[in-house]
PDB file of C-alpha atoms in Angstrom:
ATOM      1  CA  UNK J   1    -125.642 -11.587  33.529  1.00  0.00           C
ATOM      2  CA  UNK J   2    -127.419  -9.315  31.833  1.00  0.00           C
ATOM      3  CA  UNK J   3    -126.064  -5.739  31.401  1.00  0.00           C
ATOM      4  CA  UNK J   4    -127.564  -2.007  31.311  1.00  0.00           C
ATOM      5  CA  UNK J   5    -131.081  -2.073  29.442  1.00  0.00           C
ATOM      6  CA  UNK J   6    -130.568  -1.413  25.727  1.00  0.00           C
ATOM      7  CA  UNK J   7    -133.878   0.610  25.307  1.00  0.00           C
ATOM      8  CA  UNK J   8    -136.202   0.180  22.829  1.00  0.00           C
ATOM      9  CA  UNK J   9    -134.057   2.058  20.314  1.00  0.00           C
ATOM     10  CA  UNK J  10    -131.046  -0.766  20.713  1.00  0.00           C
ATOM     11  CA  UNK J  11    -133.319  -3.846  20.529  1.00  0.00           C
ATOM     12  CA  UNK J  12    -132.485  -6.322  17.910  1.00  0.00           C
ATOM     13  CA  UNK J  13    -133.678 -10.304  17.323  1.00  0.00           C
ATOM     14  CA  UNK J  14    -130.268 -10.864  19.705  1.00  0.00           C
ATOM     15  CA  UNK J  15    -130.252  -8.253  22.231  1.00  0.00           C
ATOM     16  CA  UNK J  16    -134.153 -10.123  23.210  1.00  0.00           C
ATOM     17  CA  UNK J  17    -132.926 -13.705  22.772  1.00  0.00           C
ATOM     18  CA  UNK J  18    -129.647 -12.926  24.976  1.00  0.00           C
ATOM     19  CA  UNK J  19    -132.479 -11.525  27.384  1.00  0.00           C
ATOM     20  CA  UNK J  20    -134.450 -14.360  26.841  1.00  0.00           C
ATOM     21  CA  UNK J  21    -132.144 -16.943  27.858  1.00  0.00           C
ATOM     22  CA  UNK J  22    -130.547 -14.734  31.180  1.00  0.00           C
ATOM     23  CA  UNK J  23    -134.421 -14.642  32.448  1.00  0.00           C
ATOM     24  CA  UNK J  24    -134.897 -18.448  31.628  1.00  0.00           C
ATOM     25  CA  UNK J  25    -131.226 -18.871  33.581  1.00  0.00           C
ATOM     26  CA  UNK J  26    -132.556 -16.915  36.286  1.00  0.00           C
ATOM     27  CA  UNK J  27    -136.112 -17.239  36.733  1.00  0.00           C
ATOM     28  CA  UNK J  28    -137.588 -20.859  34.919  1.00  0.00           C
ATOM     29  CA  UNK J  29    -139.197 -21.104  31.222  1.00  0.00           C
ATOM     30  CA  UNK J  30    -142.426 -20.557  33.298  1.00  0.00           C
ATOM     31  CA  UNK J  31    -141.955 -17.731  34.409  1.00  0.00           C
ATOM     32  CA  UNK J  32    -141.046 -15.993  31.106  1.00  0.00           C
ATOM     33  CA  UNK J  33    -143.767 -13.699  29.921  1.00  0.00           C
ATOM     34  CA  UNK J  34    -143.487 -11.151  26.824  1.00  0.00           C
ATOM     35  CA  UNK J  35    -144.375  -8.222  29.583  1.00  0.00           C
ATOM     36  CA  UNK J  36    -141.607  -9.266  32.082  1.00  0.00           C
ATOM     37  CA  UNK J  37    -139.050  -9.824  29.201  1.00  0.00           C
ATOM     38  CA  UNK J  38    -139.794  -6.374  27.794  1.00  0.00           C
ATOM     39  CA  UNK J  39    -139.593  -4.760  31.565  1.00  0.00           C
ATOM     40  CA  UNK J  40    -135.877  -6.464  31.995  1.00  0.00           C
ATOM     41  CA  UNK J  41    -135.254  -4.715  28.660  1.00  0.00           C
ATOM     42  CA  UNK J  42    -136.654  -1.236  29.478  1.00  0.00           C
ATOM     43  CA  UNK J  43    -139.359  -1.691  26.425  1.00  0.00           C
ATOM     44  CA  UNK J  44    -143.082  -2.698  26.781  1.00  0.00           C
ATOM     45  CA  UNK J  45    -143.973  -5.934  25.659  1.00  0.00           C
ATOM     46  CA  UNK J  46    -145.602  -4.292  22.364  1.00  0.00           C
ATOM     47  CA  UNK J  47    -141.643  -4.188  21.140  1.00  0.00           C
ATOM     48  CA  UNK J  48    -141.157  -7.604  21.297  1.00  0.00           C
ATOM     49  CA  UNK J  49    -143.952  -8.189  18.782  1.00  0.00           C
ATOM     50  CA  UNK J  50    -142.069  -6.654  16.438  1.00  0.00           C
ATOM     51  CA  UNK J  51    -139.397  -9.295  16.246  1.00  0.00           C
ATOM     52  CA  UNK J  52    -141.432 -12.478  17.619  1.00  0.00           C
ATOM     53  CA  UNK J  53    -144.868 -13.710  17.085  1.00  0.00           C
ATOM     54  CA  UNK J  54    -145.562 -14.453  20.730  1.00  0.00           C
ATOM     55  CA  UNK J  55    -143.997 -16.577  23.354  1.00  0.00           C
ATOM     56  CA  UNK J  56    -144.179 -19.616  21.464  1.00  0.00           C
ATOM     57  CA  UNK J  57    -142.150 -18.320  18.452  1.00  0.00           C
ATOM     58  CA  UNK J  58    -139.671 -16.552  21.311  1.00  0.00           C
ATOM     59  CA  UNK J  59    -138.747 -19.358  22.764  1.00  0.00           C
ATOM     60  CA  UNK J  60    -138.418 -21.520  19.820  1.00  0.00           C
ATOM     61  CA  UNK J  61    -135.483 -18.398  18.683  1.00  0.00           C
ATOM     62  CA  UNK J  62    -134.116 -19.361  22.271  1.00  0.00           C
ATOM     63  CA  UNK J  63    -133.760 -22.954  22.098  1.00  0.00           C
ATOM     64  CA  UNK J  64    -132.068 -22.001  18.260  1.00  0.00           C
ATOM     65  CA  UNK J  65    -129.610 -19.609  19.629  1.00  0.00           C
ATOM     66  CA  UNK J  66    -128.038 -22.052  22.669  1.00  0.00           C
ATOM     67  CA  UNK J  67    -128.008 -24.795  20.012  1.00  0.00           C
ATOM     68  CA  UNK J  68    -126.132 -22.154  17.655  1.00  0.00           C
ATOM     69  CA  UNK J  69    -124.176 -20.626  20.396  1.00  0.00           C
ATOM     70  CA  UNK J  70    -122.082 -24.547  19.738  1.00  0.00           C
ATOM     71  CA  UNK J  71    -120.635 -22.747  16.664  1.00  0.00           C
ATOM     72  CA  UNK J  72    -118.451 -20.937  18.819  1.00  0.00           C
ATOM     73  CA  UNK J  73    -117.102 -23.623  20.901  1.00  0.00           C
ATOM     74  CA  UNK J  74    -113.662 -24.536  19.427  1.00  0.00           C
ATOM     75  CA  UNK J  75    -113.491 -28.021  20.904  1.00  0.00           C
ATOM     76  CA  UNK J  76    -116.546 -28.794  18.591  1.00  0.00           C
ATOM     77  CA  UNK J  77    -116.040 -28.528  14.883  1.00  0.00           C
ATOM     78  CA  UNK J  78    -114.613 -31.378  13.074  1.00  0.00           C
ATOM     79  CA  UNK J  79    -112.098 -29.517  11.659  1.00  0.00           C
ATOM     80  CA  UNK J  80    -108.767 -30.761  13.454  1.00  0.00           C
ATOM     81  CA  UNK J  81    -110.641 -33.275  14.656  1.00  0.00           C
ATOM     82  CA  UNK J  82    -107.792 -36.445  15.424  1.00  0.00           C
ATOM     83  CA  UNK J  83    -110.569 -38.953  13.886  1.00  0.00           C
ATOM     84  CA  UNK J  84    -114.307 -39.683  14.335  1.00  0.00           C
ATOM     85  CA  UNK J  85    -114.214 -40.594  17.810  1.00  0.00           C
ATOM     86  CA  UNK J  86    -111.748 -37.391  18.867  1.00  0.00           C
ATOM     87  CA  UNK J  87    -114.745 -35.369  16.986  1.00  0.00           C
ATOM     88  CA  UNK J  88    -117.758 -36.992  18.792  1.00  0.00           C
ATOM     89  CA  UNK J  89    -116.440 -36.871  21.967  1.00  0.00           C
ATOM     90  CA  UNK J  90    -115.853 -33.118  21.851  1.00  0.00           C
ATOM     91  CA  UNK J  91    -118.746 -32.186  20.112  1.00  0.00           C
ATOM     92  CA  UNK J  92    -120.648 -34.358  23.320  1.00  0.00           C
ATOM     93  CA  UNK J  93    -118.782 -32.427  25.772  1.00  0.00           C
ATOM     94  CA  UNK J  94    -119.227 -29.451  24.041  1.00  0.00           C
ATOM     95  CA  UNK J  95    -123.329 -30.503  24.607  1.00  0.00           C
ATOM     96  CA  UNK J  96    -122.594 -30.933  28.187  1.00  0.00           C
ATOM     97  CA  UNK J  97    -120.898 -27.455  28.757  1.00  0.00           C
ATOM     98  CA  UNK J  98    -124.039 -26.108  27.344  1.00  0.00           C
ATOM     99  CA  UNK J  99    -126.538 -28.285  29.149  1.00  0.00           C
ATOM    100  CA  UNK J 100    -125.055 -27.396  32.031  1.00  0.00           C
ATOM    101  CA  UNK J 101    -124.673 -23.264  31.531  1.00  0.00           C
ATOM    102  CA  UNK J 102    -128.164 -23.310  31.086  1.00  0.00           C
ATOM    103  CA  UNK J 103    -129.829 -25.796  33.209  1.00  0.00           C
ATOM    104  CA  UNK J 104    -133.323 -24.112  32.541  1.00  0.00           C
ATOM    105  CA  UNK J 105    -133.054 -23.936  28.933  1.00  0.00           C
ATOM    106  CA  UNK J 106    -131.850 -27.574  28.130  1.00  0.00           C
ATOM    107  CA  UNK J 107    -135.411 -29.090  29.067  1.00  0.00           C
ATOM    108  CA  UNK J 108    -137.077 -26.961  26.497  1.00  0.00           C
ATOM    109  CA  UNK J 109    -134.004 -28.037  23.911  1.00  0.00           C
ATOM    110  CA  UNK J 110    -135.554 -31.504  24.566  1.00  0.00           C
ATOM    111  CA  UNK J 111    -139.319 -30.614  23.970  1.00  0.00           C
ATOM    112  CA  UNK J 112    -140.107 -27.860  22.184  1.00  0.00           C
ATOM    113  CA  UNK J 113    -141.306 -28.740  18.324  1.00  0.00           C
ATOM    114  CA  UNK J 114    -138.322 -29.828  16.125  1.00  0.00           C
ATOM    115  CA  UNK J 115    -138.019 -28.525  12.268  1.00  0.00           C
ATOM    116  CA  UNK J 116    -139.055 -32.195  11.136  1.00  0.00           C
ATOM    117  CA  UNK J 117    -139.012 -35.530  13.368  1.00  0.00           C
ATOM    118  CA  UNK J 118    -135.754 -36.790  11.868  1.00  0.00           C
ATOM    119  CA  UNK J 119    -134.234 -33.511  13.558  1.00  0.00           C
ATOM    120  CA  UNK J 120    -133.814 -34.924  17.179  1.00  0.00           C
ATOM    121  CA  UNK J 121    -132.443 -32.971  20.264  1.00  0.00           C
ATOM    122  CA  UNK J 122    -129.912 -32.138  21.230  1.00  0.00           C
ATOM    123  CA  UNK J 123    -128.445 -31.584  18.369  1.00  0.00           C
ATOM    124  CA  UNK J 124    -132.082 -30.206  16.822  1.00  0.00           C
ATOM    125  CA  UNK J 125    -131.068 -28.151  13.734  1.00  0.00           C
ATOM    126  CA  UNK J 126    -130.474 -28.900  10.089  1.00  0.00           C
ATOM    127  CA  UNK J 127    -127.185 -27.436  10.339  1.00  0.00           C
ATOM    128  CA  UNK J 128    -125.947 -29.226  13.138  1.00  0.00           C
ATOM    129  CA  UNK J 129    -127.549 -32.438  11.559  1.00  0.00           C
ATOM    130  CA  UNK J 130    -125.686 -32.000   8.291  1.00  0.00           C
ATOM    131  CA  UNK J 131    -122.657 -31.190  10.282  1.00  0.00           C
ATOM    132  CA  UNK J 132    -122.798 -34.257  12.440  1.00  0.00           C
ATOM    133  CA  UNK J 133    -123.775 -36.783   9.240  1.00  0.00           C
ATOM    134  CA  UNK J 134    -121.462 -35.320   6.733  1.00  0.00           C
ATOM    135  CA  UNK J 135    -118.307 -35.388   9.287  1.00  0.00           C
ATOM    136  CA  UNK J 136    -119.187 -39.060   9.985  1.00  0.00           C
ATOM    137  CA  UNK J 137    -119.456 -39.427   6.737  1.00  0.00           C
ATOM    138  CA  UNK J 138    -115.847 -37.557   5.574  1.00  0.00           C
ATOM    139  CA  UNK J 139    -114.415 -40.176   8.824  1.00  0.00           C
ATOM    140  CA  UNK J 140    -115.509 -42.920   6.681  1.00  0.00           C
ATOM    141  CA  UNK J 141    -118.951 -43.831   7.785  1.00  0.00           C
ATOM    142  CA  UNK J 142    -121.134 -45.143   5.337  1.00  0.00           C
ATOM    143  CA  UNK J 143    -124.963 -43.314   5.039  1.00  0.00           C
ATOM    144  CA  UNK J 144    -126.639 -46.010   7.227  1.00  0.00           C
ATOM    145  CA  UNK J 145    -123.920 -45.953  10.080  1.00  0.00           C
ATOM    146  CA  UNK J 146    -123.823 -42.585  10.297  1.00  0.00           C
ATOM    147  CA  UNK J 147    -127.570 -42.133  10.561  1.00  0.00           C
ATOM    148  CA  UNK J 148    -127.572 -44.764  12.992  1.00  0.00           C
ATOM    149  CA  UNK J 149    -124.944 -43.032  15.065  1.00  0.00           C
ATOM    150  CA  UNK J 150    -127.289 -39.883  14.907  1.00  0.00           C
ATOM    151  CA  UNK J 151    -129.818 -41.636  16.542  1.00  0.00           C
ATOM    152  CA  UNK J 152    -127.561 -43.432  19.455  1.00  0.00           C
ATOM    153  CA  UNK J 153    -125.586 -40.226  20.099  1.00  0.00           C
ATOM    154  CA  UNK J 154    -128.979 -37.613  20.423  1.00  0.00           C
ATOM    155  CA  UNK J 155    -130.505 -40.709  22.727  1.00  0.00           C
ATOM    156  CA  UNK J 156    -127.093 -40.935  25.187  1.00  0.00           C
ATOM    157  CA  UNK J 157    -127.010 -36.946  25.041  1.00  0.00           C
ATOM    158  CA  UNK J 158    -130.620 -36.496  25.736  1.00  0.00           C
ATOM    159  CA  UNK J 159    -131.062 -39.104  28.278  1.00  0.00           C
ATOM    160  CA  UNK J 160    -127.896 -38.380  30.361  1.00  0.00           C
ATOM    161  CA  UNK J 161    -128.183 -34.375  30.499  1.00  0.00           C
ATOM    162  CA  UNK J 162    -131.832 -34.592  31.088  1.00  0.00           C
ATOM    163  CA  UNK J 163    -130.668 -36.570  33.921  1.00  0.00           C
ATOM    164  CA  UNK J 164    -127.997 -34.115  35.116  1.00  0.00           C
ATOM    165  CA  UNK J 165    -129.712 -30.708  34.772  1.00  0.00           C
ATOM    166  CA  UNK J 166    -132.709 -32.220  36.855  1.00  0.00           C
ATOM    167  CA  UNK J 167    -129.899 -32.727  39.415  1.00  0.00           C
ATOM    168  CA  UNK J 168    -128.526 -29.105  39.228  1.00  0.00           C
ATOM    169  CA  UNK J 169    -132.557 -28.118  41.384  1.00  0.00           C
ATOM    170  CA  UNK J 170    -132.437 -29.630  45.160  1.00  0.00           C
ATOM    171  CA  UNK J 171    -135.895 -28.625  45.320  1.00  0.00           C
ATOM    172  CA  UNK J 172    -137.195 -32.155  45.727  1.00  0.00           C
ATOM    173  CA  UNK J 173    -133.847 -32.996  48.293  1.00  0.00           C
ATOM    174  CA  UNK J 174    -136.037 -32.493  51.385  1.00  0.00           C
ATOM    175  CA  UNK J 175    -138.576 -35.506  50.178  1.00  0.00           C
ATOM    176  CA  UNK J 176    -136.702 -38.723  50.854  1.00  0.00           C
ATOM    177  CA  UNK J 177    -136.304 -37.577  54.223  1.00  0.00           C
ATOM    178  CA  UNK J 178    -139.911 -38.172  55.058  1.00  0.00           C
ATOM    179  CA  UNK J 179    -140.075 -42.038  53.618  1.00  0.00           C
ATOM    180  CA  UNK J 180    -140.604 -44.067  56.316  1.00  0.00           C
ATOM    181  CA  UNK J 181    -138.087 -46.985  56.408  1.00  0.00           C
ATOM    182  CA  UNK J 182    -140.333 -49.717  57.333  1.00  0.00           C
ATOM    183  CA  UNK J 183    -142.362 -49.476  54.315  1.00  0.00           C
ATOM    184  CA  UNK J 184    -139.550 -48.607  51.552  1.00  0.00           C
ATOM    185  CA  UNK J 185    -136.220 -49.937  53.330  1.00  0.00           C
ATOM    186  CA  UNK J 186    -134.567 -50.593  50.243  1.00  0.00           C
ATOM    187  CA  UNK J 187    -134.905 -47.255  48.732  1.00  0.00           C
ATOM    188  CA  UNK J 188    -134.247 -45.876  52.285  1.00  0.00           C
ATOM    189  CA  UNK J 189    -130.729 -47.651  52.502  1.00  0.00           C
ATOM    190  CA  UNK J 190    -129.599 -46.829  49.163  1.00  0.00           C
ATOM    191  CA  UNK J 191    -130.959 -43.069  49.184  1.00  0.00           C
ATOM    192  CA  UNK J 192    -127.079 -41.736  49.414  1.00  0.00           C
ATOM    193  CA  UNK J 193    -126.052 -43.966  46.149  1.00  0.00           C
ATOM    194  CA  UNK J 194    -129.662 -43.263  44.469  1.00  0.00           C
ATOM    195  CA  UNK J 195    -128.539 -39.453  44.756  1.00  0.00           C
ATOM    196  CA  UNK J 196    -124.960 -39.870  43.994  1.00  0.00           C
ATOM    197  CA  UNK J 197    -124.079 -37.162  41.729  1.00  0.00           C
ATOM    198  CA  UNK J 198    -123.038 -39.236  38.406  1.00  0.00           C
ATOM    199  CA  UNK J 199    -120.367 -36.757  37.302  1.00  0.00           C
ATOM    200  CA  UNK J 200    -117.253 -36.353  34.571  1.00  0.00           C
ATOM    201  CA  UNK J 201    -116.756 -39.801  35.343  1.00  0.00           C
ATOM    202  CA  UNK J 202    -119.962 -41.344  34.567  1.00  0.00           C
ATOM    203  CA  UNK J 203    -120.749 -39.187  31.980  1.00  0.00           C
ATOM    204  CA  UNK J 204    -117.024 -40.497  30.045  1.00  0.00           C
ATOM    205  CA  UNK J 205    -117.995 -43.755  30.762  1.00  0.00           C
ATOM    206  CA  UNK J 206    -121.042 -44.057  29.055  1.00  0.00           C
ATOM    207  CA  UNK J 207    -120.102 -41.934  26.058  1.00  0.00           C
ATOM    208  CA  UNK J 208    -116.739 -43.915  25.466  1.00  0.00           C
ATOM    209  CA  UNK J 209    -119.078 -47.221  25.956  1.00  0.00           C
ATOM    210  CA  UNK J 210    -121.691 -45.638  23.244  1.00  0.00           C
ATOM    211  CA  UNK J 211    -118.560 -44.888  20.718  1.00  0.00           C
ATOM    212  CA  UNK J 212    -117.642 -48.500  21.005  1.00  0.00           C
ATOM    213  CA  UNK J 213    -120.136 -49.410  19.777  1.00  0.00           C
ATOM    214  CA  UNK J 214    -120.511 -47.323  16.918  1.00  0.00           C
ATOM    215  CA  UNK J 215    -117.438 -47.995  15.665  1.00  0.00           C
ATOM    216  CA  UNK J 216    -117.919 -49.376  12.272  1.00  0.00           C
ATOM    217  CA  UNK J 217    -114.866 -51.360  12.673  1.00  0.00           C
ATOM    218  CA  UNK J 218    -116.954 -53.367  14.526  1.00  0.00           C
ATOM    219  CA  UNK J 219    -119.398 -53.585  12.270  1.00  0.00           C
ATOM    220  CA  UNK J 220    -117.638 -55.690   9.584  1.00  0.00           C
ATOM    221  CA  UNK J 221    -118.013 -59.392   9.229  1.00  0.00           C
ATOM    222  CA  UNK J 222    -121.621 -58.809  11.337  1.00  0.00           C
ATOM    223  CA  UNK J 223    -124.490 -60.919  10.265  1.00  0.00           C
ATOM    224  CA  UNK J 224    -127.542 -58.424  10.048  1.00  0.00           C
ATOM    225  CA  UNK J 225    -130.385 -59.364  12.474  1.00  0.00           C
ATOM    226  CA  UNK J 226    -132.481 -61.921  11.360  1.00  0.00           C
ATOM    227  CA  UNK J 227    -130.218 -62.933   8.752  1.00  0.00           C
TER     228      UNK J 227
END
């Protein structure tokens, strides 16, 4: 929640992303404009320019700033880590938490421009990129495997919370209740499981299931495809 307006005399790069993100959390990316950010400030929109180009280059600094608010998770760093697969689960809980504090941001996490298209969300900075490979790497990973694993992880991450934070808005609860049985009676029977809410449970499942098979334990004695 956002506190007393700082005033244009207490603005910093911070104060307006903090701002940023509380109006996103409140109000929807789409609603964000430079004017209305300024006026939850107590600043005309003219201030902002001085720290951001324009939306655009605002709410790339917001998407950077939840992915860098991670850092200050503790469950997330390797660092005391009990092995690779104690590290990548926390780190994709750690995801979750934040996917889930800011239902309204994470969708922009997912689409807005990366630094370079090797950089994928969620995990869409260099840092957290160099992080993520050169743990992998210090668990004993070799370079290949632990790109690899960059790939599977950012696709479980991305496709699951995407999932989940579309499931946080009952905007669009009201619309099964006007399909007409006769013509879908499938999708009509199984609305309840359909909108089952998947959960810690689900969400375990499939990341224990994705670390299984990343395991390069696994990997040995494997022919390579088409070999």
């Amino acid at each position: 929640m956002s506190s007393a307006t700082p005033g244009r005399g207490q603005l910093t790069r911070t104060v307006i992303l903090r701002a940023g993100i509380d109006f996103i959390d409140r109000h929807g990316a789409r609603d964000l404009t430079m004017r209305r950010l300024g006026s939850s400030l107590g600043v005309e929109a003219m201030a902002l320019y001085h720290y951001f180009a324009g939306k655009d280059d605002l709410l790339d600094g917001i998407v950077e700033q939840v992915i860098d608010d991670l850092d200050s998770d503790p469950q997330v760093l390797a660092e005391g880590a009990d092995g690779w697969r104690d590290y990548l689960t926390r780190l994709a809980h750690g995801v979750r938490r934040m996917a889930l504090a800011h239902p309204q941001v994470f969708p922009l996490i997912a689409t807005r421009p990366s630094a370079a298209p090797w950089v994928r969300p969620p995990l869409r900075s260099v840092r957290w990129l160099e992080n993520f490979l050169a743990s992998l790497m210090d668990f004993g990973f070799d370079a290949p495997a632990a790109a690899a694993a960059y790939r599977s992880y950012t696709s479980f991450l991305l496709g699951h919370l995407l999932l989940e934070v579309a499931g946080t808005d009952d905007a669009d609860s009201a619309g099964s209740d006007s399909l007409d049985p006769t013509d879908y009676p499938t999708v009509v029977a199984l609305r309840d499981d359909l909108s089952r809410d998947p959960g810690d449970a689900d969400f375990e499942a499939g990341l224990q299931d994705l670390l299984t098979r990343l395991d390069p334990a696994d990997a040995v004695g494997r022919e390579p495809r088409g070999g």
